[in-house]
PDB file of C-alpha atoms in Angstrom:
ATOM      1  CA  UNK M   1     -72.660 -30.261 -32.649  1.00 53.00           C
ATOM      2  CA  UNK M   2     -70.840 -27.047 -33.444  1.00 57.00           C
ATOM      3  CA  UNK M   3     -67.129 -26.796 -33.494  1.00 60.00           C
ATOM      4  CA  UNK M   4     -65.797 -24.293 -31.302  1.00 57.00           C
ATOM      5  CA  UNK M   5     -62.392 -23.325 -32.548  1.00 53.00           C
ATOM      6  CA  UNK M   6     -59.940 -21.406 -30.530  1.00 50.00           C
ATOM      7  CA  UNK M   7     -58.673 -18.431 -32.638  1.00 51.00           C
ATOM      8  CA  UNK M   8     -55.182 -17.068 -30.686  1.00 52.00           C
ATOM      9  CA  UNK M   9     -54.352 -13.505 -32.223  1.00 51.00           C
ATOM     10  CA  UNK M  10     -50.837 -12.849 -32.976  1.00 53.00           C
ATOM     11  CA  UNK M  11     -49.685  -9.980 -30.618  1.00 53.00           C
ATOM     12  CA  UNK M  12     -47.763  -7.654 -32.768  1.00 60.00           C
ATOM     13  CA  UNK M  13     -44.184  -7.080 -30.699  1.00 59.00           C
ATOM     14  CA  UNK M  14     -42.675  -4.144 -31.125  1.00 61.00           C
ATOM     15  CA  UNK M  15     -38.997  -4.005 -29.877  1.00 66.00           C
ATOM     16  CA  UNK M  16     -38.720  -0.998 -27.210  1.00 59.00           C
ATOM     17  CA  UNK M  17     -36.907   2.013 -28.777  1.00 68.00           C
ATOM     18  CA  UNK M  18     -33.230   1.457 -27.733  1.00 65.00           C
ATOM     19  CA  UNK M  19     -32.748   4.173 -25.060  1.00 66.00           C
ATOM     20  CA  UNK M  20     -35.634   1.972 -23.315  1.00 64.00           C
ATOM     21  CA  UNK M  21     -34.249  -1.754 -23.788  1.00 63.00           C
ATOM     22  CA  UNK M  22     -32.235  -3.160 -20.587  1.00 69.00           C
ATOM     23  CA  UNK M  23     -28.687  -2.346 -20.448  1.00 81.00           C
ATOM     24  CA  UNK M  24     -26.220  -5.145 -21.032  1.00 91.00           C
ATOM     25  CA  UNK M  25     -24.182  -5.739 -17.484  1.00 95.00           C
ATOM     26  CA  UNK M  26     -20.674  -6.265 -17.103  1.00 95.00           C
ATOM     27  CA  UNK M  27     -19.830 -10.025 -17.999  1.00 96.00           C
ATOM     28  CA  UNK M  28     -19.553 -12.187 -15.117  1.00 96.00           C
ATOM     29  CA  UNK M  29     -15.486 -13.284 -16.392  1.00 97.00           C
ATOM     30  CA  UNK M  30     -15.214  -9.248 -17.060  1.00 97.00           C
ATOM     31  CA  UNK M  31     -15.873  -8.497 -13.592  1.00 97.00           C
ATOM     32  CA  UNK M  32     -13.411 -11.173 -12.112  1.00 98.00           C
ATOM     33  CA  UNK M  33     -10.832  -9.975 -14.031  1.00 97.00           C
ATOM     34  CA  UNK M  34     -11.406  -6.543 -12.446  1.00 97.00           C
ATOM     35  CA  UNK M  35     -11.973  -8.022  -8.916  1.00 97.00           C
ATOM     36  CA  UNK M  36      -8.117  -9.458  -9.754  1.00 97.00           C
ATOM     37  CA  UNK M  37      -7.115  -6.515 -10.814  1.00 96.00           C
ATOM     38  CA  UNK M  38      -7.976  -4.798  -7.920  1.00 97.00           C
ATOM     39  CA  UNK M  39      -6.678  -7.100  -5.044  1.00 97.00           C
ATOM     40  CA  UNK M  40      -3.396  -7.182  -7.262  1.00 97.00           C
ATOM     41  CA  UNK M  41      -2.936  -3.536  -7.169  1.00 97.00           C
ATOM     42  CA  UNK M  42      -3.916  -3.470  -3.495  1.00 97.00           C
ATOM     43  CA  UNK M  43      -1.347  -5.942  -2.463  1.00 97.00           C
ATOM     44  CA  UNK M  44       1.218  -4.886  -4.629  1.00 98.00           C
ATOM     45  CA  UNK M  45       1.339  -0.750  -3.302  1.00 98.00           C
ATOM     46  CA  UNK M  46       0.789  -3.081   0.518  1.00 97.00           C
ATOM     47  CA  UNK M  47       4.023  -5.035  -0.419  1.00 97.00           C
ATOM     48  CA  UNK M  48       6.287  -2.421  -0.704  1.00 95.00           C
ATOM     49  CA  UNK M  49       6.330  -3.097  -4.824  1.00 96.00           C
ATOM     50  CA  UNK M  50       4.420   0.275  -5.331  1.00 95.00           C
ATOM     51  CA  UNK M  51       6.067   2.742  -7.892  1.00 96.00           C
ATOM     52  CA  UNK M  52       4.745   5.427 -10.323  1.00 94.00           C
ATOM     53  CA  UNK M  53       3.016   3.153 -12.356  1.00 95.00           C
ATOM     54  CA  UNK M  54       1.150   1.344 -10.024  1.00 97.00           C
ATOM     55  CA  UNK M  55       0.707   4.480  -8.629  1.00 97.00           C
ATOM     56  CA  UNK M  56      -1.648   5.885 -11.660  1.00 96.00           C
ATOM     57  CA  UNK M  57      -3.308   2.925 -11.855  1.00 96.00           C
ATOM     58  CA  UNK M  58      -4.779   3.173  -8.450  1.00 97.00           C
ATOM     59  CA  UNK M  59      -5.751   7.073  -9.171  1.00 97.00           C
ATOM     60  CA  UNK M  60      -7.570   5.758 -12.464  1.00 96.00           C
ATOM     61  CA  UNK M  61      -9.207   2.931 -10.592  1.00 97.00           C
ATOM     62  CA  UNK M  62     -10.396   5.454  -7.792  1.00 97.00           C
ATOM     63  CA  UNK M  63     -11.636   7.875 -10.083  1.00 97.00           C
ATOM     64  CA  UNK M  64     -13.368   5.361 -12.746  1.00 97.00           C
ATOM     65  CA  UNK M  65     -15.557   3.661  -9.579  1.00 98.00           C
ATOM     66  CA  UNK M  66     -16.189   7.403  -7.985  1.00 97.00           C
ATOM     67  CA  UNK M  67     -17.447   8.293 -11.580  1.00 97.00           C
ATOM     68  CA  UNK M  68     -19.266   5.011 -12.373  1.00 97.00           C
ATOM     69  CA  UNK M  69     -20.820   5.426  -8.575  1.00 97.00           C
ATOM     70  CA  UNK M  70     -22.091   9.123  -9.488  1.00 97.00           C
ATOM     71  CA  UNK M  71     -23.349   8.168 -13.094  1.00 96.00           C
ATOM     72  CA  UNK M  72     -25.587   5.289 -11.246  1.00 96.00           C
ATOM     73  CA  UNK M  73     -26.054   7.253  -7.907  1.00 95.00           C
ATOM     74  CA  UNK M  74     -24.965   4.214  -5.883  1.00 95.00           C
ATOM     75  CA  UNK M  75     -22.477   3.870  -3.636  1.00 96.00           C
ATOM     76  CA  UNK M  76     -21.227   7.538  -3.772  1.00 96.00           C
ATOM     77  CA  UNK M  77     -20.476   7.612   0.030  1.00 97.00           C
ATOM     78  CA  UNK M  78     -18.724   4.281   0.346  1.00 97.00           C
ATOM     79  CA  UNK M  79     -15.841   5.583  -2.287  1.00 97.00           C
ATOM     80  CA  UNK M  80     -15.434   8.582  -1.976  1.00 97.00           C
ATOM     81  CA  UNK M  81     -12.350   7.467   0.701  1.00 98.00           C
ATOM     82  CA  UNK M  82     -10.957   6.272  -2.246  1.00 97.00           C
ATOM     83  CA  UNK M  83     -10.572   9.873  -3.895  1.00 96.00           C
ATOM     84  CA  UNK M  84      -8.861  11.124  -0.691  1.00 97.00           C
ATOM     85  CA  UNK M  85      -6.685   8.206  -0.216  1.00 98.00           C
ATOM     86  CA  UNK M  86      -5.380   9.012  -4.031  1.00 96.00           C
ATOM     87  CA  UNK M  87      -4.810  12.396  -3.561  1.00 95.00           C
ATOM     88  CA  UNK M  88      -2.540  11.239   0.236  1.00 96.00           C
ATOM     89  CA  UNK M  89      -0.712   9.403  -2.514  1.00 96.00           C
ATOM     90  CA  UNK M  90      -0.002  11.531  -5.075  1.00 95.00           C
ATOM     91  CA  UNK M  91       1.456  13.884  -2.744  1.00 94.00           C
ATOM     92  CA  UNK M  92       3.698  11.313  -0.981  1.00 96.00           C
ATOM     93  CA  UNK M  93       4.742  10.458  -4.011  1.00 94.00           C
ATOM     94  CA  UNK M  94       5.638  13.598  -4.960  1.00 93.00           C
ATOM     95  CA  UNK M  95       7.299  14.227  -1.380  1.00 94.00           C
ATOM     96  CA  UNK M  96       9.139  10.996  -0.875  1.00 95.00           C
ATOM     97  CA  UNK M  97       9.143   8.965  -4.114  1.00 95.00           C
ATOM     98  CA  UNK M  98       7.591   6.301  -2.338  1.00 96.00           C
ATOM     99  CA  UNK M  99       3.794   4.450  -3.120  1.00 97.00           C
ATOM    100  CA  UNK M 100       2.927   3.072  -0.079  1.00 97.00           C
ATOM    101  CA  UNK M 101       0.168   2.864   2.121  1.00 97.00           C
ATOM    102  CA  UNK M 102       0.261   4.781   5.338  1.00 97.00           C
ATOM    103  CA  UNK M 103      -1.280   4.040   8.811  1.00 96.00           C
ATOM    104  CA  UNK M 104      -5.121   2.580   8.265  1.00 97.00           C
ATOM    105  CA  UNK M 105      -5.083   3.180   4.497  1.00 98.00           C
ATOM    106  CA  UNK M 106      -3.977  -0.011   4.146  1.00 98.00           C
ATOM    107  CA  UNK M 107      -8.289  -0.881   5.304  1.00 98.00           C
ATOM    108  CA  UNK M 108      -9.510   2.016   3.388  1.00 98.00           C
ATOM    109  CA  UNK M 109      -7.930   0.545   0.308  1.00 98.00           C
ATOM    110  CA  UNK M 110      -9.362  -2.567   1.241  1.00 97.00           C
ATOM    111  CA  UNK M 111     -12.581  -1.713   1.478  1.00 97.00           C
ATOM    112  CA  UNK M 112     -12.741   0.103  -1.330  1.00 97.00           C
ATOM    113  CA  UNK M 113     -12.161  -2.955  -3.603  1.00 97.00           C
ATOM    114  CA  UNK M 114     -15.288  -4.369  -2.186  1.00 97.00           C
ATOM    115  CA  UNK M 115     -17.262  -0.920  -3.120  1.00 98.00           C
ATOM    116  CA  UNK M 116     -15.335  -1.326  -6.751  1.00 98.00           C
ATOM    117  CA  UNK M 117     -16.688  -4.981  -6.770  1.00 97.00           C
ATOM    118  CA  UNK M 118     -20.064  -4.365  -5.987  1.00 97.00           C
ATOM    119  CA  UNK M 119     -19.980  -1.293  -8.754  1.00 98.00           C
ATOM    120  CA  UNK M 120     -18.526  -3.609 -10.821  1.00 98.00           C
ATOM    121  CA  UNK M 121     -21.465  -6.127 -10.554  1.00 97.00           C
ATOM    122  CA  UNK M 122     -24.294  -3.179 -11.066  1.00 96.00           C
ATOM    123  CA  UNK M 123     -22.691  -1.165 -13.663  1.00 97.00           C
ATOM    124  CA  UNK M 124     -24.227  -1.529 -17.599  1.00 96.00           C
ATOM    125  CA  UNK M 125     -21.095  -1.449 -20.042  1.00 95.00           C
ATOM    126  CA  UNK M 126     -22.047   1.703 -21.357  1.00 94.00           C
ATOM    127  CA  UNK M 127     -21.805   3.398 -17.817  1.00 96.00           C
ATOM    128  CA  UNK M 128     -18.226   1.473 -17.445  1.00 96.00           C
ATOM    129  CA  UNK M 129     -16.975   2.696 -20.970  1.00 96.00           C
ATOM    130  CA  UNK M 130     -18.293   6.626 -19.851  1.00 96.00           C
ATOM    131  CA  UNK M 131     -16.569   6.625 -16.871  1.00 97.00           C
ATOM    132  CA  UNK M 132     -13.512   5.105 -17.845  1.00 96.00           C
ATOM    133  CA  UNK M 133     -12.759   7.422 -20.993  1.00 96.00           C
ATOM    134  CA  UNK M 134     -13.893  10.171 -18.153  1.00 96.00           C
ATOM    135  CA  UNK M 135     -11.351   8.974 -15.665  1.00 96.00           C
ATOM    136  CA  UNK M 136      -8.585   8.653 -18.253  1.00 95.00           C
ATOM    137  CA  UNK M 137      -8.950  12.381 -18.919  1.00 95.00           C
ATOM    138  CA  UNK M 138      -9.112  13.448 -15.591  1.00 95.00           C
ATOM    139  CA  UNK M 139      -5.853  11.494 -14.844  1.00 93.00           C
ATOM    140  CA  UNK M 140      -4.087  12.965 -17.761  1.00 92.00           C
ATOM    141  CA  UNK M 141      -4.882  16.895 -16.616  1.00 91.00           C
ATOM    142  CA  UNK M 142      -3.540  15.465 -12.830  1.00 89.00           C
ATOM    143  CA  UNK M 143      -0.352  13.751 -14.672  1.00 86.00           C
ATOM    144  CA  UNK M 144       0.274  17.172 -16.178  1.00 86.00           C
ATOM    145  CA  UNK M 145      -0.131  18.870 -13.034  1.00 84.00           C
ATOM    146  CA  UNK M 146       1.525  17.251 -10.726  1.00 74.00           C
ATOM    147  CA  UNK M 147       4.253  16.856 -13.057  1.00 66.00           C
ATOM    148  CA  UNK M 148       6.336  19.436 -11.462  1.00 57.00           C
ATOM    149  CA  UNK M 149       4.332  20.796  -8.512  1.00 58.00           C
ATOM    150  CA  UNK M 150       4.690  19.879  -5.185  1.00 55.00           C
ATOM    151  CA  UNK M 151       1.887  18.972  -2.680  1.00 57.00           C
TER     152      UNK M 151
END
């Protein structure tokens, strides 16, 4: 009786060109750290503790996550509160000295650490890196101007 062997080619892979391969997310401990980093600042400016630094670091965070929302086209709606909320600051701070949170921004800044969160579990690193190095030039031109200028 014949033999019937079983001949199993060997598929040729050919890695996708890199501009095609699947972006490497955010690292599950990376994004906890930023989830901390986020309720920290929020309860910090809430507690009275807020001052200029804290200050800028909230204007970076808003303007990383409305960046990294645009460059993915998610969530686009959901922060842009953020932005405005930022800008209320800056000028109080510029009028009063003070970083606080006023009336219901308190909630806005709230929510917008969930909308950060959720960014920060669908962004690819590259996305995070391009928005970030955006965002720190962006709040280096709004350092400069609102230096001296008043709201």
């Amino acid at each position: 009786m014949p033999r019937i062997v079983h001949y199993q080619a060997q598929a040729r892979v050919h890695p996708l060109p890199r501009y095609l391969q699947p972006k490497k997310k955010l690292s599950r401990d990376q994004v906890q750290d930023l989830h901390l980093l986020h309720i920290q600042l929020l309860h910090h400016i809430a507690a009275g503790d807020g001052d200029e630094f804290l200050l800028w670091e909230f204007v970076a965070m808003a303007l990383t996550w409305s960046h990294t929302a645009e460059l993915l086209g998610l969530g686009m709606v959901e922060i842009a509160p953020q932005l405005d909320l930022a800008t209320r600051m800056i000028c109080r701070w510029r009028d009063t000295g003070q970083v606080r949170y006023e009336g219901v921004e308190y909630q806005v800044a709230r929510i917008g650490t969930i909308v950060m969160d959720h960014l920060a579990e669908a962004v690819d690193e590259t996305t995070a890196i391009a928005a970030s190095h955006w965002s720190e030039r962006c709040l280096s031109a709004l350092r400069t101007q609102h230096a001296g200028a008043p709201c």
